[in-house]
PDB file of C-alpha atoms in Angstrom:
ATOM      1  CA  MET R1426       0.056   0.083  -0.008  1.00 63.00           C
ATOM      2  CA  THR R1427       1.311   3.372  -0.795  1.00 69.00           C
ATOM      3  CA  ASN R1428       1.860   6.100   1.537  1.00 74.00           C
ATOM      4  CA  TRP R1429       0.937   9.088   0.193  1.00 77.00           C
ATOM      5  CA  ASP R1430       1.339  11.317   3.089  1.00 79.00           C
ATOM      6  CA  ARG R1431       5.244  10.988   1.882  1.00 79.00           C
ATOM      7  CA  THR R1432       4.691  10.066  -1.965  1.00 82.00           C
ATOM      8  CA  GLY R1433       2.266  13.271  -2.770  1.00 87.00           C
ATOM      9  CA  PRO R1434       4.425  15.330  -1.819  1.00 90.00           C
ATOM     10  CA  ALA R1435       7.032  13.966  -4.478  1.00 90.00           C
ATOM     11  CA  LEU R1436       4.525  13.686  -7.271  1.00 92.00           C
ATOM     12  CA  VAL R1437       3.873  17.232  -6.898  1.00 94.00           C
ATOM     13  CA  ASP R1438       7.357  18.202  -6.877  1.00 93.00           C
ATOM     14  CA  ALA R1439       7.884  15.731 -10.050  1.00 93.00           C
ATOM     15  CA  THR R1440       5.092  17.283 -11.567  1.00 95.00           C
ATOM     16  CA  TRP R1441       6.528  21.262 -11.338  1.00 95.00           C
ATOM     17  CA  GLU R1442       9.936  19.182 -12.448  1.00 94.00           C
ATOM     18  CA  THR R1443       7.910  18.543 -15.732  1.00 95.00           C
ATOM     19  CA  LEU R1444       6.034  21.470 -15.982  1.00 95.00           C
ATOM     20  CA  TYR R1445       9.671  23.114 -15.758  1.00 95.00           C
ATOM     21  CA  MET R1446      11.205  21.243 -18.348  1.00 94.00           C
ATOM     22  CA  VAL R1447       8.469  21.425 -20.830  1.00 96.00           C
ATOM     23  CA  GLY R1448       7.738  25.087 -20.237  1.00 96.00           C
ATOM     24  CA  ALA R1449      11.675  25.994 -20.727  1.00 96.00           C
ATOM     25  CA  SER R1450      11.800  23.907 -23.804  1.00 97.00           C
ATOM     26  CA  MET R1451       8.735  25.268 -25.538  1.00 97.00           C
ATOM     27  CA  GLY R1452       9.707  29.117 -24.997  1.00 97.00           C
ATOM     28  CA  LEU R1453      12.854  27.989 -26.869  1.00 97.00           C
ATOM     29  CA  SER R1454      11.592  25.994 -29.358  1.00 97.00           C
ATOM     30  CA  LEU R1455       9.001  28.726 -29.983  1.00 97.00           C
ATOM     31  CA  LEU R1456      12.183  31.147 -30.366  1.00 97.00           C
ATOM     32  CA  LEU R1457      14.045  28.941 -32.284  1.00 97.00           C
ATOM     33  CA  GLY R1458      11.568  27.110 -34.520  1.00 96.00           C
ATOM     34  CA  ILE R1459       9.262  29.933 -36.038  1.00 97.00           C
ATOM     35  CA  PRO R1460      12.223  31.577 -37.503  1.00 96.00           C
ATOM     36  CA  LEU R1461      13.658  28.688 -38.872  1.00 97.00           C
ATOM     37  CA  GLY R1462      10.450  27.735 -40.233  1.00 96.00           C
ATOM     38  CA  VAL R1463       9.874  31.220 -41.858  1.00 96.00           C
ATOM     39  CA  LEU R1464      13.253  31.002 -43.468  1.00 96.00           C
ATOM     40  CA  LEU R1465      12.615  27.341 -44.873  1.00 96.00           C
ATOM     41  CA  VAL R1466       9.497  29.052 -46.687  1.00 95.00           C
ATOM     42  CA  LEU R1467      10.994  32.402 -47.645  1.00 95.00           C
ATOM     43  CA  THR R1468      14.126  30.324 -49.110  1.00 95.00           C
ATOM     44  CA  ALA R1469      11.961  27.643 -50.501  1.00 94.00           C
ATOM     45  CA  PRO R1470      11.694  27.725 -54.337  1.00 91.00           C
ATOM     46  CA  GLY R1471       9.289  30.117 -55.802  1.00 87.00           C
ATOM     47  CA  GLY R1472       9.359  31.689 -52.159  1.00 88.00           C
ATOM     48  CA  LEU R1473       9.681  35.475 -51.567  1.00 89.00           C
ATOM     49  CA  ASP R1474      13.622  35.218 -50.925  1.00 90.00           C
ATOM     50  CA  PRO R1475      14.751  31.916 -53.377  1.00 92.00           C
ATOM     51  CA  ARG R1476      18.130  30.396 -52.546  1.00 94.00           C
ATOM     52  CA  PRO R1477      17.667  26.420 -53.085  1.00 93.00           C
ATOM     53  CA  GLY R1478      21.410  25.845 -51.574  1.00 95.00           C
ATOM     54  CA  LEU R1479      20.656  27.642 -48.272  1.00 95.00           C
ATOM     55  CA  ASN R1480      17.267  25.875 -48.304  1.00 95.00           C
ATOM     56  CA  SER R1481      18.624  22.568 -48.789  1.00 96.00           C
ATOM     57  CA  VAL R1482      21.283  22.975 -45.901  1.00 96.00           C
ATOM     58  CA  LEU R1483      18.116  24.182 -43.555  1.00 95.00           C
ATOM     59  CA  GLY R1484      15.921  21.480 -44.775  1.00 95.00           C
ATOM     60  CA  GLY R1485      18.563  18.484 -44.310  1.00 95.00           C
ATOM     61  CA  ALA R1486      19.305  19.650 -40.858  1.00 94.00           C
ATOM     62  CA  VAL R1487      15.572  20.182 -39.988  1.00 95.00           C
ATOM     63  CA  ASN R1488      15.249  16.464 -41.663  1.00 94.00           C
ATOM     64  CA  ILE R1489      18.363  15.015 -39.350  1.00 93.00           C
ATOM     65  CA  GLY R1490      17.165  16.585 -36.419  1.00 90.00           C
ATOM     66  CA  ARG R1491      13.442  15.028 -36.883  1.00 90.00           C
ATOM     67  CA  SER R1492      15.111  11.451 -38.042  1.00 92.00           C
ATOM     68  CA  VAL R1493      17.322  10.857 -34.397  1.00 91.00           C
ATOM     69  CA  PRO R1494      14.945   9.154 -31.971  1.00 91.00           C
ATOM     70  CA  PHE R1495      14.606  11.148 -28.599  1.00 90.00           C
ATOM     71  CA  ILE R1496      16.212   8.305 -26.451  1.00 88.00           C
ATOM     72  CA  VAL R1497      19.281   8.321 -28.499  1.00 91.00           C
ATOM     73  CA  LEU R1498      19.493  12.088 -29.094  1.00 91.00           C
ATOM     74  CA  LEU R1499      19.392  12.017 -25.404  1.00 89.00           C
ATOM     75  CA  VAL R1500      23.001  10.388 -25.301  1.00 89.00           C
ATOM     76  CA  LEU R1501      24.366  12.285 -28.083  1.00 92.00           C
ATOM     77  CA  VAL R1502      24.106  15.613 -26.978  1.00 93.00           C
ATOM     78  CA  ALA R1503      24.829  14.710 -23.462  1.00 91.00           C
ATOM     79  CA  PRO R1504      28.783  16.238 -24.030  1.00 93.00           C
ATOM     80  CA  LEU R1505      26.715  19.383 -25.363  1.00 94.00           C
ATOM     81  CA  THR R1506      24.286  19.151 -22.182  1.00 93.00           C
ATOM     82  CA  ARG R1507      27.022  18.850 -20.055  1.00 93.00           C
ATOM     83  CA  LEU R1508      28.937  21.829 -21.931  1.00 94.00           C
ATOM     84  CA  VAL R1509      25.539  24.088 -21.134  1.00 93.00           C
ATOM     85  CA  THR R1510      24.350  22.849 -17.708  1.00 91.00           C
ATOM     86  CA  GLY R1511      27.071  21.523 -16.060  1.00 91.00           C
ATOM     87  CA  THR R1512      25.377  18.087 -16.024  1.00 89.00           C
ATOM     88  CA  THR R1513      23.735  15.834 -17.747  1.00 86.00           C
ATOM     89  CA  ILE R1514      21.477  14.595 -14.734  1.00 87.00           C
ATOM     90  CA  GLY R1515      18.381  16.732 -13.520  1.00 88.00           C
ATOM     91  CA  SER R1516      15.300  19.189 -15.219  1.00 91.00           C
ATOM     92  CA  THR R1517      17.422  21.559 -15.826  1.00 93.00           C
ATOM     93  CA  ALA R1518      19.616  19.707 -17.965  1.00 92.00           C
ATOM     94  CA  THR R1519      17.003  17.778 -19.811  1.00 94.00           C
ATOM     95  CA  ILE R1520      15.760  21.286 -21.112  1.00 95.00           C
ATOM     96  CA  VAL R1521      18.986  20.931 -23.812  1.00 95.00           C
ATOM     97  CA  PRO R1522      17.786  17.431 -25.500  1.00 94.00           C
ATOM     98  CA  LEU R1523      14.077  18.473 -25.147  1.00 95.00           C
ATOM     99  CA  THR R1524      14.833  22.010 -27.295  1.00 96.00           C
ATOM    100  CA  ILE R1525      17.071  20.272 -29.766  1.00 96.00           C
ATOM    101  CA  ALA R1526      14.631  17.767 -30.289  1.00 95.00           C
ATOM    102  CA  ALA R1527      11.456  19.779 -30.360  1.00 96.00           C
ATOM    103  CA  VAL R1528      12.845  22.664 -32.971  1.00 97.00           C
ATOM    104  CA  PRO R1529      13.247  21.211 -36.495  1.00 96.00           C
ATOM    105  CA  PHE R1530       9.887  19.566 -35.057  1.00 96.00           C
ATOM    106  CA  PHE R1531       7.892  22.682 -34.622  1.00 97.00           C
ATOM    107  CA  ALA R1532       9.751  24.230 -37.197  1.00 97.00           C
ATOM    108  CA  ARG R1533       8.023  21.880 -39.871  1.00 96.00           C
ATOM    109  CA  LEU R1534       4.926  22.731 -38.732  1.00 97.00           C
ATOM    110  CA  VAL R1535       5.709  26.219 -39.187  1.00 97.00           C
ATOM    111  CA  GLU R1536       6.737  25.811 -42.328  1.00 96.00           C
ATOM    112  CA  ALA R1537       3.736  23.749 -43.505  1.00 96.00           C
ATOM    113  CA  SER R1538       1.077  26.547 -41.602  1.00 96.00           C
ATOM    114  CA  LEU R1539       2.507  29.501 -43.769  1.00 95.00           C
ATOM    115  CA  ARG R1540       2.353  27.295 -46.866  1.00 93.00           C
ATOM    116  CA  GLU R1541      -1.468  27.378 -46.024  1.00 93.00           C
ATOM    117  CA  VAL R1542      -1.987  30.821 -46.572  1.00 93.00           C
ATOM    118  CA  HIS R1543      -3.169  31.886 -49.724  1.00 91.00           C
ATOM    119  CA  PRO R1544      -0.752  33.110 -52.150  1.00 89.00           C
ATOM    120  CA  GLY R1545      -3.247  35.923 -53.515  1.00 91.00           C
ATOM    121  CA  LYS R1546      -2.935  37.621 -49.665  1.00 90.00           C
ATOM    122  CA  VAL R1547       0.906  37.702 -50.552  1.00 90.00           C
ATOM    123  CA  GLU R1548       0.547  39.035 -53.739  1.00 89.00           C
ATOM    124  CA  ALA R1549      -1.847  41.614 -52.730  1.00 91.00           C
ATOM    125  CA  ALA R1550       0.779  43.302 -49.996  1.00 89.00           C
ATOM    126  CA  GLN R1551       3.421  42.857 -52.213  1.00 86.00           C
ATOM    127  CA  ALA R1552       1.606  44.773 -55.107  1.00 88.00           C
ATOM    128  CA  MET R1553       1.032  47.563 -52.441  1.00 88.00           C
ATOM    129  CA  GLY R1554       4.776  47.680 -52.212  1.00 84.00           C
ATOM    130  CA  ALA R1555       5.319  46.009 -49.396  1.00 85.00           C
ATOM    131  CA  ARG R1556       8.429  44.657 -48.411  1.00 90.00           C
ATOM    132  CA  ARG R1557       9.814  41.381 -47.922  1.00 88.00           C
ATOM    133  CA  ARG R1558       9.860  41.393 -43.883  1.00 89.00           C
ATOM    134  CA  ASP R1559       6.577  42.962 -43.750  1.00 91.00           C
ATOM    135  CA  VAL R1560       5.044  40.308 -45.805  1.00 92.00           C
ATOM    136  CA  VAL R1561       6.108  37.998 -43.587  1.00 93.00           C
ATOM    137  CA  ARG R1562       5.060  39.948 -40.278  1.00 92.00           C
ATOM    138  CA  ARG R1563       1.748  41.633 -41.596  1.00 91.00           C
ATOM    139  CA  VAL R1564       0.890  38.638 -44.048  1.00 93.00           C
ATOM    140  CA  LEU R1565       2.157  35.177 -43.481  1.00 94.00           C
ATOM    141  CA  LEU R1566       2.254  35.099 -39.465  1.00 94.00           C
ATOM    142  CA  PRO R1567      -1.031  36.546 -38.746  1.00 94.00           C
ATOM    143  CA  GLU R1568      -3.270  34.612 -41.203  1.00 93.00           C
ATOM    144  CA  ALA R1569      -1.247  31.348 -40.187  1.00 95.00           C
ATOM    145  CA  ARG R1570      -1.898  32.006 -36.610  1.00 95.00           C
ATOM    146  CA  PRO R1571      -4.675  28.985 -36.323  1.00 95.00           C
ATOM    147  CA  GLY R1572      -2.280  26.974 -37.884  1.00 95.00           C
ATOM    148  CA  LEU R1573       0.816  28.188 -35.651  1.00 96.00           C
ATOM    149  CA  VAL R1574      -1.203  27.398 -32.545  1.00 97.00           C
ATOM    150  CA  ALA R1575      -2.166  23.768 -33.626  1.00 96.00           C
ATOM    151  CA  ALA R1576       1.572  23.384 -34.406  1.00 97.00           C
ATOM    152  CA  ALA R1577       2.457  24.629 -30.840  1.00 97.00           C
ATOM    153  CA  THR R1578      -0.146  22.328 -29.469  1.00 97.00           C
ATOM    154  CA  VAL R1579       1.019  19.531 -31.211  1.00 97.00           C
ATOM    155  CA  THR R1580       4.753  20.520 -30.406  1.00 97.00           C
ATOM    156  CA  LEU R1581       3.504  21.078 -26.832  1.00 97.00           C
ATOM    157  CA  ILE R1582       2.152  17.313 -26.377  1.00 96.00           C
ATOM    158  CA  ALA R1583       5.366  15.535 -27.867  1.00 96.00           C
ATOM    159  CA  LEU R1584       7.383  17.744 -25.266  1.00 96.00           C
ATOM    160  CA  ILE R1585       5.168  15.895 -22.617  1.00 95.00           C
ATOM    161  CA  SER R1586       5.885  12.681 -23.924  1.00 93.00           C
ATOM    162  CA  TYR R1587       9.633  13.454 -24.548  1.00 93.00           C
ATOM    163  CA  SER R1588       9.927  14.576 -20.761  1.00 92.00           C
ATOM    164  CA  ALA R1589       8.599  11.428 -19.551  1.00 89.00           C
ATOM    165  CA  MET R1590      10.922   9.327 -21.610  1.00 87.00           C
ATOM    166  CA  ALA R1591      14.000  11.331 -20.035  1.00 86.00           C
ATOM    167  CA  GLY R1592      13.169  10.048 -17.024  1.00 80.00           C
ATOM    168  CA  ALA R1593      14.760   6.750 -18.055  1.00 79.00           C
ATOM    169  CA  ILE R1594      17.815   8.056 -17.636  1.00 79.00           C
ATOM    170  CA  GLY R1595      17.672  10.288 -14.996  1.00 79.00           C
ATOM    171  CA  GLY R1596      16.171  13.191 -16.718  1.00 82.00           C
ATOM    172  CA  GLY R1597      13.975  14.183 -13.772  1.00 85.00           C
ATOM    173  CA  GLY R1598      10.083  14.912 -13.505  1.00 91.00           C
ATOM    174  CA  LEU R1599       7.042  12.360 -13.692  1.00 92.00           C
ATOM    175  CA  GLY R1600       8.928   9.551 -15.828  1.00 90.00           C
ATOM    176  CA  ASP R1601      11.520   9.797 -13.580  1.00 90.00           C
ATOM    177  CA  PHE R1602       9.622   9.440 -10.693  1.00 90.00           C
ATOM    178  CA  ALA R1603       7.322   6.911 -12.319  1.00 91.00           C
ATOM    179  CA  ILE R1604      10.444   4.867 -12.626  1.00 89.00           C
ATOM    180  CA  ARG R1605      12.200   5.492  -9.651  1.00 87.00           C
ATOM    181  CA  TYR R1606       9.518   5.135  -7.088  1.00 87.00           C
ATOM    182  CA  GLY R1607       6.905   3.217  -9.500  1.00 87.00           C
ATOM    183  CA  TYR R1608       8.921   0.236 -11.847  1.00 86.00           C
ATOM    184  CA  GLN R1609      11.856  -0.077  -9.669  1.00 86.00           C
ATOM    185  CA  ARG R1610       9.847  -0.727  -6.347  1.00 86.00           C
ATOM    186  CA  PHE R1611       7.177  -2.394  -8.161  1.00 86.00           C
ATOM    187  CA  ASN R1612       4.423   0.090  -7.051  1.00 87.00           C
ATOM    188  CA  THR R1613       1.520   0.377  -9.767  1.00 90.00           C
ATOM    189  CA  GLU R1614      -0.299   2.951  -7.912  1.00 90.00           C
ATOM    190  CA  VAL R1615       2.889   5.193  -8.441  1.00 90.00           C
ATOM    191  CA  THR R1616       2.986   4.381 -11.930  1.00 91.00           C
ATOM    192  CA  LEU R1617      -0.605   4.846 -12.531  1.00 93.00           C
ATOM    193  CA  ALA R1618      -0.663   8.430 -10.795  1.00 93.00           C
ATOM    194  CA  CYS R1619       2.428   9.527 -12.749  1.00 93.00           C
ATOM    195  CA  VAL R1620       0.163   8.457 -15.909  1.00 93.00           C
ATOM    196  CA  ALA R1621      -2.741   9.969 -14.595  1.00 95.00           C
ATOM    197  CA  VAL R1622      -0.971  13.734 -14.266  1.00 95.00           C
ATOM    198  CA  LEU R1623       0.424  13.210 -17.655  1.00 95.00           C
ATOM    199  CA  LEU R1624      -3.429  12.248 -19.034  1.00 96.00           C
ATOM    200  CA  VAL R1625      -4.656  15.363 -17.554  1.00 96.00           C
ATOM    201  CA  MET R1626      -1.771  17.634 -19.132  1.00 96.00           C
ATOM    202  CA  VAL R1627      -1.792  16.392 -22.554  1.00 96.00           C
ATOM    203  CA  GLN R1628      -5.914  16.704 -22.397  1.00 97.00           C
ATOM    204  CA  GLY R1629      -5.553  20.481 -21.086  1.00 97.00           C
ATOM    205  CA  VAL R1630      -3.273  21.195 -23.488  1.00 96.00           C
ATOM    206  CA  GLN R1631      -5.031  19.640 -26.636  1.00 97.00           C
ATOM    207  CA  TRP R1632      -8.023  21.101 -25.421  1.00 97.00           C
ATOM    208  CA  TYR R1633      -7.045  24.922 -24.657  1.00 96.00           C
ATOM    209  CA  GLY R1634      -5.082  24.646 -28.099  1.00 95.00           C
ATOM    210  CA  ASP R1635      -7.903  23.555 -29.928  1.00 95.00           C
ATOM    211  CA  ARG R1636     -10.191  26.147 -28.572  1.00 95.00           C
ATOM    212  CA  LEU R1637      -7.827  28.908 -28.929  1.00 95.00           C
ATOM    213  CA  ALA R1638      -7.047  27.749 -32.729  1.00 92.00           C
ATOM    214  CA  ARG R1639     -10.841  27.744 -33.516  1.00 92.00           C
ATOM    215  CA  ARG R1640     -11.183  30.905 -32.154  1.00 91.00           C
ATOM    216  CA  LEU R1641      -8.106  32.342 -34.085  1.00 89.00           C
ATOM    217  CA  ALA R1642      -9.812  30.997 -37.285  1.00 83.00           C
ATOM    218  CA  HIS R1643     -13.079  32.734 -36.412  1.00 71.00           C
ATOM    219  CA  ARG R1644     -11.658  36.610 -36.649  1.00 65.00           C
TER     220      ARG R1644
END
């Protein structure tokens, strides 16, 4: 029987660690992923600033980043993680691989969202003399907002999943808690409690993201 008087506070701490890891890596992914997605669209053939060579390099880097399984990425970037945070263990260290995994994933989704903007709106802005950066700021990004919100929602849910996976190598958070207090101690109640908390997080993110995307689409 689980002693929840002792286990409960540890579960709460693990939940906060997960929120910290996911929140920080999502913020960095927004800062890096949106510009990268915009650059992929601008430099593509037929884009506002076509540069096939640069586009191929960026696209290749994004594809490589997306093709590496996260559990392998955790090990591969361990030297970089140690260089940045001074350790490879714990929730702060896990932010590094989480961000590296999420940026190319999110950038592709941003690219797809921007491509859905009707070309006529871009051409109309150019006909009125809008500069390239104005087209991006005043046409592409505003028109793609519902798609961008949906992309951020998908990325956030993926980060929650990745953060739990990082627990396998001491990444902190709910995954780490489930393994140490649930799996290794044969305590199914603790494991189920961690799963329940993760389910609530995912459902909450999906519900809010869908609602926000619909509201923006109807404006």
